[in-house]
mmCIF file of C-alpha atoms in Angstrom:
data_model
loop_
_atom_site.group_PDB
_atom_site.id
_atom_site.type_symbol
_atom_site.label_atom_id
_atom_site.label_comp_id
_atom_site.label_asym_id
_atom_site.label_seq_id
_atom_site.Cartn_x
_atom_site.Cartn_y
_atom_site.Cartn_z
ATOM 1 C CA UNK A 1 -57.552 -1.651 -30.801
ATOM 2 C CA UNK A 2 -53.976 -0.030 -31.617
ATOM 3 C CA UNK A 3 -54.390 2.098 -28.299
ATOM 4 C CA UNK A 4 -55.130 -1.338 -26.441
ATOM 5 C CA UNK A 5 -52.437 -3.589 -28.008
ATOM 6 C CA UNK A 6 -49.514 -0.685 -27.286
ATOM 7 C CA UNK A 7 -50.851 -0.297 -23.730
ATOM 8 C CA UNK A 8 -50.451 -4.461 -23.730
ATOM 9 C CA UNK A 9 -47.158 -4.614 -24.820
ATOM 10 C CA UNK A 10 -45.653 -1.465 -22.571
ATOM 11 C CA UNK A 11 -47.488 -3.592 -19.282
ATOM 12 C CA UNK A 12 -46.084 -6.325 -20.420
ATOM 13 C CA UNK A 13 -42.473 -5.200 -20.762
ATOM 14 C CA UNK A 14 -42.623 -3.458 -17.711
ATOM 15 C CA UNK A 15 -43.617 -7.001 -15.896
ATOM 16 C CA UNK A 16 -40.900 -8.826 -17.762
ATOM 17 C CA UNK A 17 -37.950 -6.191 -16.482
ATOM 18 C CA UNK A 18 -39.419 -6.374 -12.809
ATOM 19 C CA UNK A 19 -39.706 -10.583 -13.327
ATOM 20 C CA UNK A 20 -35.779 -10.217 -14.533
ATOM 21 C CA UNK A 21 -34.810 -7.874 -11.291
ATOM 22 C CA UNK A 22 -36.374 -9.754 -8.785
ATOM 23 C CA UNK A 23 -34.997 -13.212 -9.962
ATOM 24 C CA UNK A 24 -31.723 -11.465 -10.356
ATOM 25 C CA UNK A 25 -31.681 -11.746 -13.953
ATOM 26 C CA UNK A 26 -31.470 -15.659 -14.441
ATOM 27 C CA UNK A 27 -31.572 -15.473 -18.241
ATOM 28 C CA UNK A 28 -28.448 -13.605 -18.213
ATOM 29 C CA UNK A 29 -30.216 -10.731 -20.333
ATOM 30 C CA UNK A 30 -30.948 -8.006 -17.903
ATOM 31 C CA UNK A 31 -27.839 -6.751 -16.046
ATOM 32 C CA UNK A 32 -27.563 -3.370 -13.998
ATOM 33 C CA UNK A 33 -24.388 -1.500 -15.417
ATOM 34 C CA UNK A 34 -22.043 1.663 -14.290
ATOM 35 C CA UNK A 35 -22.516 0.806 -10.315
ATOM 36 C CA UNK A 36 -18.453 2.055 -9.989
ATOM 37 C CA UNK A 37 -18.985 3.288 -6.378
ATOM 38 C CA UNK A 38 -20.533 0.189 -4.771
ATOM 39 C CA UNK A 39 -18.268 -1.184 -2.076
ATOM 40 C CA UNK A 40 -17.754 -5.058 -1.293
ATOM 41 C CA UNK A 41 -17.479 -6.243 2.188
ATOM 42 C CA UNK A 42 -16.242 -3.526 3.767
ATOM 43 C CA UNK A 43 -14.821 -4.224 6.982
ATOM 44 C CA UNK A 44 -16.018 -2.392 10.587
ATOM 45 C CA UNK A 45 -12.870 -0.225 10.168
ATOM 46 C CA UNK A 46 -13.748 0.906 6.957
ATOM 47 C CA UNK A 47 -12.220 4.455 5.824
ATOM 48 C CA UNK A 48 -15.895 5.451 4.720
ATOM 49 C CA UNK A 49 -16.108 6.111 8.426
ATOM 50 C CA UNK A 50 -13.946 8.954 7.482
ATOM 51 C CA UNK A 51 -15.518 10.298 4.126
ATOM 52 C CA UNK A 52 -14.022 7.240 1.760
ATOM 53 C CA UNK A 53 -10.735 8.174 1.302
ATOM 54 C CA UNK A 54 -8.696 5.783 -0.484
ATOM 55 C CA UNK A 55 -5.040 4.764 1.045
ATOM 56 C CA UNK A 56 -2.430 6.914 -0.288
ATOM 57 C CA UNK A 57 -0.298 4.147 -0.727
ATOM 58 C CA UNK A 58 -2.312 2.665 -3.028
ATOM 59 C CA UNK A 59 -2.604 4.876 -5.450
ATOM 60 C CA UNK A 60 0.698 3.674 -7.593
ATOM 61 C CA UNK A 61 -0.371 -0.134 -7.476
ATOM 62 C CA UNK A 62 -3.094 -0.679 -10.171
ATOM 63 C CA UNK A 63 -2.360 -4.263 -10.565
ATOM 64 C CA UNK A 64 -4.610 -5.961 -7.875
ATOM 65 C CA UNK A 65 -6.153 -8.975 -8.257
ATOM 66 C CA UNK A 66 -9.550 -8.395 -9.468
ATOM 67 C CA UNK A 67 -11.783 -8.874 -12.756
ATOM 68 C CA UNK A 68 -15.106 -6.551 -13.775
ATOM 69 C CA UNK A 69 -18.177 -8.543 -15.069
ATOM 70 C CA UNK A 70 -20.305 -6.941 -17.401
ATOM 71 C CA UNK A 71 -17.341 -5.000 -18.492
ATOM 72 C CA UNK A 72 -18.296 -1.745 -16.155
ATOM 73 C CA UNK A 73 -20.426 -3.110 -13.284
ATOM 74 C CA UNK A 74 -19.774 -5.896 -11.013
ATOM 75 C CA UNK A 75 -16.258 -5.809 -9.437
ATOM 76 C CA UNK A 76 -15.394 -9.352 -7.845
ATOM 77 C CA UNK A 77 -12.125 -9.610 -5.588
ATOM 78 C CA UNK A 78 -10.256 -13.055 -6.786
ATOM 79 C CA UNK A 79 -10.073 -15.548 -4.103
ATOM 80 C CA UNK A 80 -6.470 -15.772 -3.818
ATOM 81 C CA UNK A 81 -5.696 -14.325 -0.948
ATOM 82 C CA UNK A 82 -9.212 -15.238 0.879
ATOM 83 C CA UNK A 83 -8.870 -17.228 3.992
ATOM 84 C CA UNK A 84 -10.349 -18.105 7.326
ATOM 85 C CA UNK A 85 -8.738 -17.011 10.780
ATOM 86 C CA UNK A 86 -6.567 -14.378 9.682
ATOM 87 C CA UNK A 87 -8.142 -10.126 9.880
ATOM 88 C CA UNK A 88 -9.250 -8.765 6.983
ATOM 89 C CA UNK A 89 -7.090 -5.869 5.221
ATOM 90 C CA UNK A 90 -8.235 -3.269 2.750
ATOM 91 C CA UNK A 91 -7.471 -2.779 -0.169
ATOM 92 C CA UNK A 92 -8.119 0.440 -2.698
ATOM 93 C CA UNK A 93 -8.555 -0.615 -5.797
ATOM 94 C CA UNK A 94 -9.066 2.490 -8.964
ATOM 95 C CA UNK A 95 -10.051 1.057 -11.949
ATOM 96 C CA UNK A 96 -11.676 3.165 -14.572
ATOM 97 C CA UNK A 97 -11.757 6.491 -12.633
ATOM 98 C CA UNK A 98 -13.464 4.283 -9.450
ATOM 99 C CA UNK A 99 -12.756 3.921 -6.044
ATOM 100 C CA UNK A 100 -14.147 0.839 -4.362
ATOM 101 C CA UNK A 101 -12.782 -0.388 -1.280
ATOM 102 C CA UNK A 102 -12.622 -4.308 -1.164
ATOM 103 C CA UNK A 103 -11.786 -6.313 1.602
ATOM 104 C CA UNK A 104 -9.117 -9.045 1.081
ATOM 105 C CA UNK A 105 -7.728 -11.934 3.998
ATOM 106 C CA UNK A 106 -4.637 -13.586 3.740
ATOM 107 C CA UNK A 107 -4.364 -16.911 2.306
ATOM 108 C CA UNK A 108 -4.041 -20.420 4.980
ATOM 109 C CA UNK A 109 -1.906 -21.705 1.895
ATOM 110 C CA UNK A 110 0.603 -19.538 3.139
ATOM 111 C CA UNK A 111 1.460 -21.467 6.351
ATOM 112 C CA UNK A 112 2.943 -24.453 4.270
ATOM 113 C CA UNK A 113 5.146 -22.272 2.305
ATOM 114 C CA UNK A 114 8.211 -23.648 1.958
ATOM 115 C CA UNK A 115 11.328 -20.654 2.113
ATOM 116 C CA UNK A 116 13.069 -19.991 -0.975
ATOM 117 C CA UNK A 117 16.305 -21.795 -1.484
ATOM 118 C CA UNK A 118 19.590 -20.611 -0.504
ATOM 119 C CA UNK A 119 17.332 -16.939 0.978
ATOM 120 C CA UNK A 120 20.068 -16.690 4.480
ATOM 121 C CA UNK A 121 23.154 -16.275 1.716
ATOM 122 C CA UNK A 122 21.095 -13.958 -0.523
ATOM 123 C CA UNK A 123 20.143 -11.981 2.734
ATOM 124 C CA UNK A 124 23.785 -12.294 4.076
ATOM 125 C CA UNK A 125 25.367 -10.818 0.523
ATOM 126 C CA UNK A 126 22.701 -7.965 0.880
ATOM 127 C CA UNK A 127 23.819 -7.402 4.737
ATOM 128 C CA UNK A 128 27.338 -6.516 3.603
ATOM 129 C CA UNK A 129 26.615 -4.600 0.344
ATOM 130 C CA UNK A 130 24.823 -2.590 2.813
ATOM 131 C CA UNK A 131 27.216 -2.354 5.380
ATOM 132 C CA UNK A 132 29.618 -0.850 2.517
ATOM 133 C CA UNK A 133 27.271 1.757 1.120
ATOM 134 C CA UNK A 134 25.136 4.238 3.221
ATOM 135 C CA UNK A 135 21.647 4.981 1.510
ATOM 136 C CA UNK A 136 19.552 7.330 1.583
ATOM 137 C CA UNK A 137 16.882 5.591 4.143
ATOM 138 C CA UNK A 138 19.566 5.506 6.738
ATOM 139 C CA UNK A 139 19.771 9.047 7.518
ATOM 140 C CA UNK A 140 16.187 10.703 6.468
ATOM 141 C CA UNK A 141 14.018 7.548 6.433
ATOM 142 C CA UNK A 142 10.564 7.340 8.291
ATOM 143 C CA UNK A 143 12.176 6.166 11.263
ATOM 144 C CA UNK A 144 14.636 9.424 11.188
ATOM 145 C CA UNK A 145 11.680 11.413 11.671
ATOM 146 C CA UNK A 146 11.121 13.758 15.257
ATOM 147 C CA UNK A 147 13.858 11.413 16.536
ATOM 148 C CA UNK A 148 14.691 14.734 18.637
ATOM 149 C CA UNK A 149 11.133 15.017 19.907
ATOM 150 C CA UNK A 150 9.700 13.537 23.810
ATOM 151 C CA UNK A 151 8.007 9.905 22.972
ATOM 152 C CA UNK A 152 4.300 11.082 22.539
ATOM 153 C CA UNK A 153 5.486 13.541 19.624
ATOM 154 C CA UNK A 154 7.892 11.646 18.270
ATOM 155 C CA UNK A 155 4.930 8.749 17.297
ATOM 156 C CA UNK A 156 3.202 11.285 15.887
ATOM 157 C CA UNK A 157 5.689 12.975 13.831
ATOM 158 C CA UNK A 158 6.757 9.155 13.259
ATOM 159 C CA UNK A 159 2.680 9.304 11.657
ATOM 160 C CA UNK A 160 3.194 12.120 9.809
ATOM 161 C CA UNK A 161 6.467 11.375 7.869
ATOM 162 C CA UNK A 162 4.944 7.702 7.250
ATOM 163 C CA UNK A 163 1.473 9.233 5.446
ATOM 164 C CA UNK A 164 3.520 11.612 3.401
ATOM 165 C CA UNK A 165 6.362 9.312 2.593
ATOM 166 C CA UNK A 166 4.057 7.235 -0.291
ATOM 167 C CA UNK A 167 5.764 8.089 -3.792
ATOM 168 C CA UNK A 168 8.084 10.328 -2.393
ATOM 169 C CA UNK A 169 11.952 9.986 -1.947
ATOM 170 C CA UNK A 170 13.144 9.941 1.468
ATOM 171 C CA UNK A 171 14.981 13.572 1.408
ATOM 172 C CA UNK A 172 11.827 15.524 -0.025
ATOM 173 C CA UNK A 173 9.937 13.518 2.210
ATOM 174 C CA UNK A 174 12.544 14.566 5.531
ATOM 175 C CA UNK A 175 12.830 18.073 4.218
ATOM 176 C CA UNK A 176 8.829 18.542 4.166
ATOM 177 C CA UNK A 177 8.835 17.002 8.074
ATOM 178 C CA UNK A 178 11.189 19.430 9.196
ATOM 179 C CA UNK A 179 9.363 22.523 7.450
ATOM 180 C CA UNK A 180 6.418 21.218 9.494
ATOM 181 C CA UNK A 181 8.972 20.853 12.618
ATOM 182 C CA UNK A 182 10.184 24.449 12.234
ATOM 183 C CA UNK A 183 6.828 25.921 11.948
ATOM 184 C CA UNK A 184 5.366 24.536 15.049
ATOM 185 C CA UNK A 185 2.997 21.688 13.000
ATOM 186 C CA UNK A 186 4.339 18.480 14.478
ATOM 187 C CA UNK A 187 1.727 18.222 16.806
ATOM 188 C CA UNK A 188 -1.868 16.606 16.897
ATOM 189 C CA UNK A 189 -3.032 19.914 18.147
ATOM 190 C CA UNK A 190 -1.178 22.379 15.817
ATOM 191 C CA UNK A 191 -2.019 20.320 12.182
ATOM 192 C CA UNK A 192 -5.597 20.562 13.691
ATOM 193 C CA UNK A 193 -5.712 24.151 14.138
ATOM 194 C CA UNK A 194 -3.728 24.867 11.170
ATOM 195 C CA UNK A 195 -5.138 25.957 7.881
ATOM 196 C CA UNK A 196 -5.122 23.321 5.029
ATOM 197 C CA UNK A 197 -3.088 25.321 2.543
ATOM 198 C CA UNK A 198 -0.717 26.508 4.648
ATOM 199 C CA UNK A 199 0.059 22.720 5.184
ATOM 200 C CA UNK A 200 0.206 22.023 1.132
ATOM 201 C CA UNK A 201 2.481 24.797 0.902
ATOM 202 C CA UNK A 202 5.128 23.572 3.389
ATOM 203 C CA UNK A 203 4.734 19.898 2.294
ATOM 204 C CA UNK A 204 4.996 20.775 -1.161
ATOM 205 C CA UNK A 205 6.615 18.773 -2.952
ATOM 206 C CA UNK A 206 5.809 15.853 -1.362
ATOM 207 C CA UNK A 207 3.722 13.300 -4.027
ATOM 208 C CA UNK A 208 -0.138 13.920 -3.905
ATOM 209 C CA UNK A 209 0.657 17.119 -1.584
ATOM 210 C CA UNK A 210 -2.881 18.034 -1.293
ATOM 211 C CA UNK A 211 -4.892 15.111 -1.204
ATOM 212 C CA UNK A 212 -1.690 14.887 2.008
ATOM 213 C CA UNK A 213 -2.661 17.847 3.379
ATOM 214 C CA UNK A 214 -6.140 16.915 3.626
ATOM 215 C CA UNK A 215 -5.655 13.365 5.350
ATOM 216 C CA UNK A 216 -3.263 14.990 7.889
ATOM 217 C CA UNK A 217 -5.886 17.670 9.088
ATOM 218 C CA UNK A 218 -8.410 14.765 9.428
ATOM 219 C CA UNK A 219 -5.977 12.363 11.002
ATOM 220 C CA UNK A 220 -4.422 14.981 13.381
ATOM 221 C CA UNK A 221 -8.780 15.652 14.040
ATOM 222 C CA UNK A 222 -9.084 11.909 14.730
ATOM 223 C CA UNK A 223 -5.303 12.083 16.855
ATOM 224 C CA UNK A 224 -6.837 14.818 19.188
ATOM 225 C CA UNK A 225 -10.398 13.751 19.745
ATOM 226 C CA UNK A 226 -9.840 9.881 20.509
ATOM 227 C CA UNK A 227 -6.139 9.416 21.766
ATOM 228 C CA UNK A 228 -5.259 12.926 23.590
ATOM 229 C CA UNK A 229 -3.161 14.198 20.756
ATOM 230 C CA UNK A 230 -1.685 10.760 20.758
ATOM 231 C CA UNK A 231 -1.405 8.049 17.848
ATOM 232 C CA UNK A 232 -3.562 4.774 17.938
ATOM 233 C CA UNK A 233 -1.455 1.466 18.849
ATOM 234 C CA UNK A 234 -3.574 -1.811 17.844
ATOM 235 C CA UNK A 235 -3.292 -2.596 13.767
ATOM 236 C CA UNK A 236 -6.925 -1.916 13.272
ATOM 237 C CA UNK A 237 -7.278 1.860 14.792
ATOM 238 C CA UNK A 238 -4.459 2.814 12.572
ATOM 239 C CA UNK A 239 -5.914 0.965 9.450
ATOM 240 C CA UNK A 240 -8.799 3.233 10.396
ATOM 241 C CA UNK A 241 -7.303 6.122 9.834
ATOM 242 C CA UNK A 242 -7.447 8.328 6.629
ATOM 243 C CA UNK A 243 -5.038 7.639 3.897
ATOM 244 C CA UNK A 244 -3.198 5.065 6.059
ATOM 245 C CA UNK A 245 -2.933 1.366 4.806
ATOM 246 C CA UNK A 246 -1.064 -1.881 5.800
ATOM 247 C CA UNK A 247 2.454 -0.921 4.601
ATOM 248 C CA UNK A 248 2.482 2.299 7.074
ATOM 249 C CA UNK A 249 0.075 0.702 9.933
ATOM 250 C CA UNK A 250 2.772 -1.713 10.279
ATOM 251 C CA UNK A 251 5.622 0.732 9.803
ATOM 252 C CA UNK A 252 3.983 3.137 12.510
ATOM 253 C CA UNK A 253 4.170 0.205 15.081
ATOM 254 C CA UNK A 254 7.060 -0.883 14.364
ATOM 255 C CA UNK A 255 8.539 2.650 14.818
ATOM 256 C CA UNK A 256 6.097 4.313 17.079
ATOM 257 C CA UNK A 257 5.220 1.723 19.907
ATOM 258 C CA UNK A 258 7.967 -1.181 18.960
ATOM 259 C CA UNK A 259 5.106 -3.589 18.482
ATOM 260 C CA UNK A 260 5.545 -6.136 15.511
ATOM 261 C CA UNK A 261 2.741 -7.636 13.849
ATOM 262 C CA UNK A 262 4.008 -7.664 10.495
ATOM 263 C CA UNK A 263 6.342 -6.556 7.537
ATOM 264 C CA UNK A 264 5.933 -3.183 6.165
ATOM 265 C CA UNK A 265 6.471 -3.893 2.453
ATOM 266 C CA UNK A 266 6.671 -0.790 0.167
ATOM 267 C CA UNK A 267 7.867 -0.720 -3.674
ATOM 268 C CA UNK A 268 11.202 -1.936 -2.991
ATOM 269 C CA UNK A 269 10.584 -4.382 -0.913
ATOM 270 C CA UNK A 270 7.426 -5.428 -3.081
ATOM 271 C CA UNK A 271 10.161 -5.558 -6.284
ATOM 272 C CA UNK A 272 13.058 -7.056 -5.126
ATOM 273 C CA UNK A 273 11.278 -9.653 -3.332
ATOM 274 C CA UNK A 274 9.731 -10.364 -6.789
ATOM 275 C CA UNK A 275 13.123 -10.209 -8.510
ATOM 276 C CA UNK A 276 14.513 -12.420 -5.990
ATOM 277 C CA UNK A 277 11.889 -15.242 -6.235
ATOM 278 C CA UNK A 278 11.052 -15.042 -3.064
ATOM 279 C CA UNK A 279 7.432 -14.914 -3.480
ATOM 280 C CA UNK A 280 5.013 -15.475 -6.143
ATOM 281 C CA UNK A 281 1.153 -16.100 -6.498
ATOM 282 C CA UNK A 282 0.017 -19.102 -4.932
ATOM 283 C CA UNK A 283 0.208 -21.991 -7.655
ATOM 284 C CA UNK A 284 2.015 -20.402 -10.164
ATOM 285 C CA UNK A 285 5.609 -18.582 -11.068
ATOM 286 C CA UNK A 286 4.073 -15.346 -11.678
ATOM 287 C CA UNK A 287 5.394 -11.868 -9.552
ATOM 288 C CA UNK A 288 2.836 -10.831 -7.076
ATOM 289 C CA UNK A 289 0.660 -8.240 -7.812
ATOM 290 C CA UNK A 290 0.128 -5.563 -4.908
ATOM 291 C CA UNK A 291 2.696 -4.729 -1.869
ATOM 292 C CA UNK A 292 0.255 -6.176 0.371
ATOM 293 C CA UNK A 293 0.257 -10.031 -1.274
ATOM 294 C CA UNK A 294 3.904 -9.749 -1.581
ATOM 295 C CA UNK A 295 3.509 -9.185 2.353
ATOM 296 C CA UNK A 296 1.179 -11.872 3.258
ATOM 297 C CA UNK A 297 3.384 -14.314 0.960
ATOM 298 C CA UNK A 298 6.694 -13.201 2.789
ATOM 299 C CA UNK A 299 5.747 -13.174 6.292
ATOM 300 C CA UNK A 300 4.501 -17.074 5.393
ATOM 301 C CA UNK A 301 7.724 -18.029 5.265
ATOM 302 C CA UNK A 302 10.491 -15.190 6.573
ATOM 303 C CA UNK A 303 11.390 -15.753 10.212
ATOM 304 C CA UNK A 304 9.881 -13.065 12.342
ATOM 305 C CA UNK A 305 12.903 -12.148 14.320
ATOM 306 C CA UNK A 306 13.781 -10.476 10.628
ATOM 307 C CA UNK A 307 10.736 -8.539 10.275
ATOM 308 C CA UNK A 308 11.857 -5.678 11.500
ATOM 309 C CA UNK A 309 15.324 -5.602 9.678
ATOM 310 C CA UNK A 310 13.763 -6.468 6.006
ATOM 311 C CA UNK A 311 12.590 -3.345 5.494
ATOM 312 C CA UNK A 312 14.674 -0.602 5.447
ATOM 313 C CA UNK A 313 17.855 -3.527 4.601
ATOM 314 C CA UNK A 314 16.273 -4.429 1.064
ATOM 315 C CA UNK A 315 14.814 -0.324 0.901
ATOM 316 C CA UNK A 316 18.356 0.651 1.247
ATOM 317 C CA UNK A 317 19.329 -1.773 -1.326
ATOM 318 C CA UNK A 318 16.295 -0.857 -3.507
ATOM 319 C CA UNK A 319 18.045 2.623 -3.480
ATOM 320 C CA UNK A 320 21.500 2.009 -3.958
ATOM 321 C CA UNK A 321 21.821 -1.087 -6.226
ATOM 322 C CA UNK A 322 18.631 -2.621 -7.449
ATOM 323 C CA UNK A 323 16.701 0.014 -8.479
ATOM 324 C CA UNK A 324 13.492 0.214 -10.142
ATOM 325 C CA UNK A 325 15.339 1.132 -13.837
ATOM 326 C CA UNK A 326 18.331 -0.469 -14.978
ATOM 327 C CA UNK A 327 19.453 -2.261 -11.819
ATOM 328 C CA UNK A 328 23.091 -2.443 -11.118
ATOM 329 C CA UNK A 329 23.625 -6.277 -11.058
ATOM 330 C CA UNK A 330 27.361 -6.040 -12.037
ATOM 331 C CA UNK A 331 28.218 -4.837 -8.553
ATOM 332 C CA UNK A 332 25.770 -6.813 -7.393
ATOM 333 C CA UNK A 333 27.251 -9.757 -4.456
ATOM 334 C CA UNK A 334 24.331 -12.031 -4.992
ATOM 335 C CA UNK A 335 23.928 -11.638 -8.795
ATOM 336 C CA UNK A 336 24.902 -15.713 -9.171
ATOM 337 C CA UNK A 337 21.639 -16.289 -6.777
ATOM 338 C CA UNK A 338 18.872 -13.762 -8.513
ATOM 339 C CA UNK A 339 16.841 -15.696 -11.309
ATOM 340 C CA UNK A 340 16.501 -11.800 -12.398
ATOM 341 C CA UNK A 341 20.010 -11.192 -12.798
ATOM 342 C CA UNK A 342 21.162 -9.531 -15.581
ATOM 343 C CA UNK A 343 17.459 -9.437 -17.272
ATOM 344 C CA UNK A 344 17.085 -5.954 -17.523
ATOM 345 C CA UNK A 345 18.654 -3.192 -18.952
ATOM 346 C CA UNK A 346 21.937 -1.936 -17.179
ATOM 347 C CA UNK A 347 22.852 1.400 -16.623
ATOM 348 C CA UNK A 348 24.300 3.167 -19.391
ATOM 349 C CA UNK A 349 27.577 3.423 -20.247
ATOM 350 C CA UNK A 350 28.104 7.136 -20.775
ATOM 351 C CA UNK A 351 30.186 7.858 -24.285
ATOM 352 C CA UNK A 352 33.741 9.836 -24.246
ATOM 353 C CA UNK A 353 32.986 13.001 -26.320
ATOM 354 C CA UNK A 354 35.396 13.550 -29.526
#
């Protein structure tokens, strides 16, 4: 009778579990946990086309809008920046040591945006503090990159210094392109035949150097096999690539084939924009989280004949004035327009010595 009754209760069990999986666990008791890999609508241009590499650009921004149920298993993208009509963007999202690629469209809100006020005198004052101080962006930025090179291998070299640029500052960033340059891999062809650590080595020290190295072998790959050494020129083929998201697809067009389809927003543009007011999350007052909603939310609104200019204006002035730490809003023109003015902690005022 014992031997019976267990047998009973284990069948039983057993029928209960498989009742709760295949009614997707309607009592709320059963729940599948650690899935950290599983991927959510991930679009036909997917990077796990190219062994799930995550954008490099990404990899600084942990703040994305999105919430895990069942504290490690189900990830679920918020619906702020869903929409219909507009392509779908990806973004890399690491939370808890995971790497799960969601897919993310810009919000319709966005075309009733109204511009923030008094934006053409803030832009003006920024114009002319720029205009007085050179920074670093205007001599060894992106766009500085194989200027010296025939068209085909300038756009690549114009790739190159774009993937290794994320989290790097503009002069390590030029000084690792032109180690590249002087050793004969600033070509499609030459990264492809070149060994990987013979890359880190010259790129060093570039942020994420190797995980660099790696993406350029299997870009330059990509380069050679589908465009003849050549880089892609639609949106899509280069948000296809490894390592390369929406900040440098649009900053590769813009560069590499003059073709502007949107704003390339990086961390200065992404905190100034924020500091300025000029975007926020839909509804509320809060800063945008990610580079790419502070994009969607600014091209809403920003006339596009200043799409181009944006960027390296407000990077320049991300680098010379408002920096990330103790911004200098004292010699800043537009201080009496910034809500943010003054907020932070200035630079320091170094002490005479005795």
């Amino acid at each position: 009778m014992t031997v019976t009754r267990r047998c009973s209760s284990r069948l039983a069990n057993a029928d209960c579990k498989a009742s709760e999986e295949s009614n997707g666990s309607k009592n709320g008791v059963y729940v599948r946990k650690k899935r950290l890999k599983s991927t959510t609508e991930i679009t036909p241009n997917s990077k796990t086309e190219h062994g799930s590499l995550p954008d490099i650009e990404d990899f600084s921004y942990g703040k994305i809008e999105a919430t895990f149920g069942q504290k490690r298993g189900k990830l679920e993208a918020s619906d702020h920046l869903s929409s219909a009509g507009k392509k779908k963007h990806t973004l890399t999202l690491q939370r808890m040591g995971a790497e799960s690629i969601v897919s993310i469209k810009p919000k319709d809100i966005c075309k009733t945006v109204e511009p923030p006020v008094n934006w053409e005198e803030v832009l003006k004052g920024i114009r002319d503090m720029r205009v007085a101080k050179e920074a670093p962006v205007d001599s060894v930025g992106c766009g500085r990159a194989g200027s010296f090179l025939p068209p085909k291998e300038r756009r690549f070299s114009v790739l190159v210094g774009s993937l290794l640029s994320s989290q790097t500052k503009d002069h390590v960033n030029h000084g690792a392109v032109q180690r590249l340059h002087q050793n004969g891999l600033l070509s499609a062809e030459s990264i492809s035949n070149a060994d990987e650590a013979s890359i880190r080595s010259l790129i060093y020290p570039v942020g994420f150097y190797m995980r660099k190295a790696g993406y350029l072998k299997k870009v330059a790959d990509i380069c050679l096999k589908k465009y003849g050494g050549d880089i892609p020129s639609t949106l899509d083929e280069l948000l296809a690539l490894p390592g390369i998201g929406p900040k440098m697809a649009h900053l590769i067009l813009h560069l590499g084939w003059n073709d502007v389809q949107g704003i390339c927003v990086d961390t200065h543009v992404h905190r100034i924009c924020n500091r300025l007011g000029w975007v926020s999350k839909p509804g509320t007052k809060q800063k945008t989280s990610s580079p790419e909603e502070t994009r969607v939310l600014l091209e809403s609104w920003l006339p596009k004949e200043e799409w181009v200019e944006i960027n390296p204006l407000l990077v320049g002035f991300g680098q010379t004035c408002c920096t990330p730490l103790r911004p200098h809003c004292g010699e800043c023109l537009v201080n009496n327009l910034c809500p943010s003015a003054f907020k932070e902690a200035a630079s320091p005022v170094s002490k005479k010595k005795n």
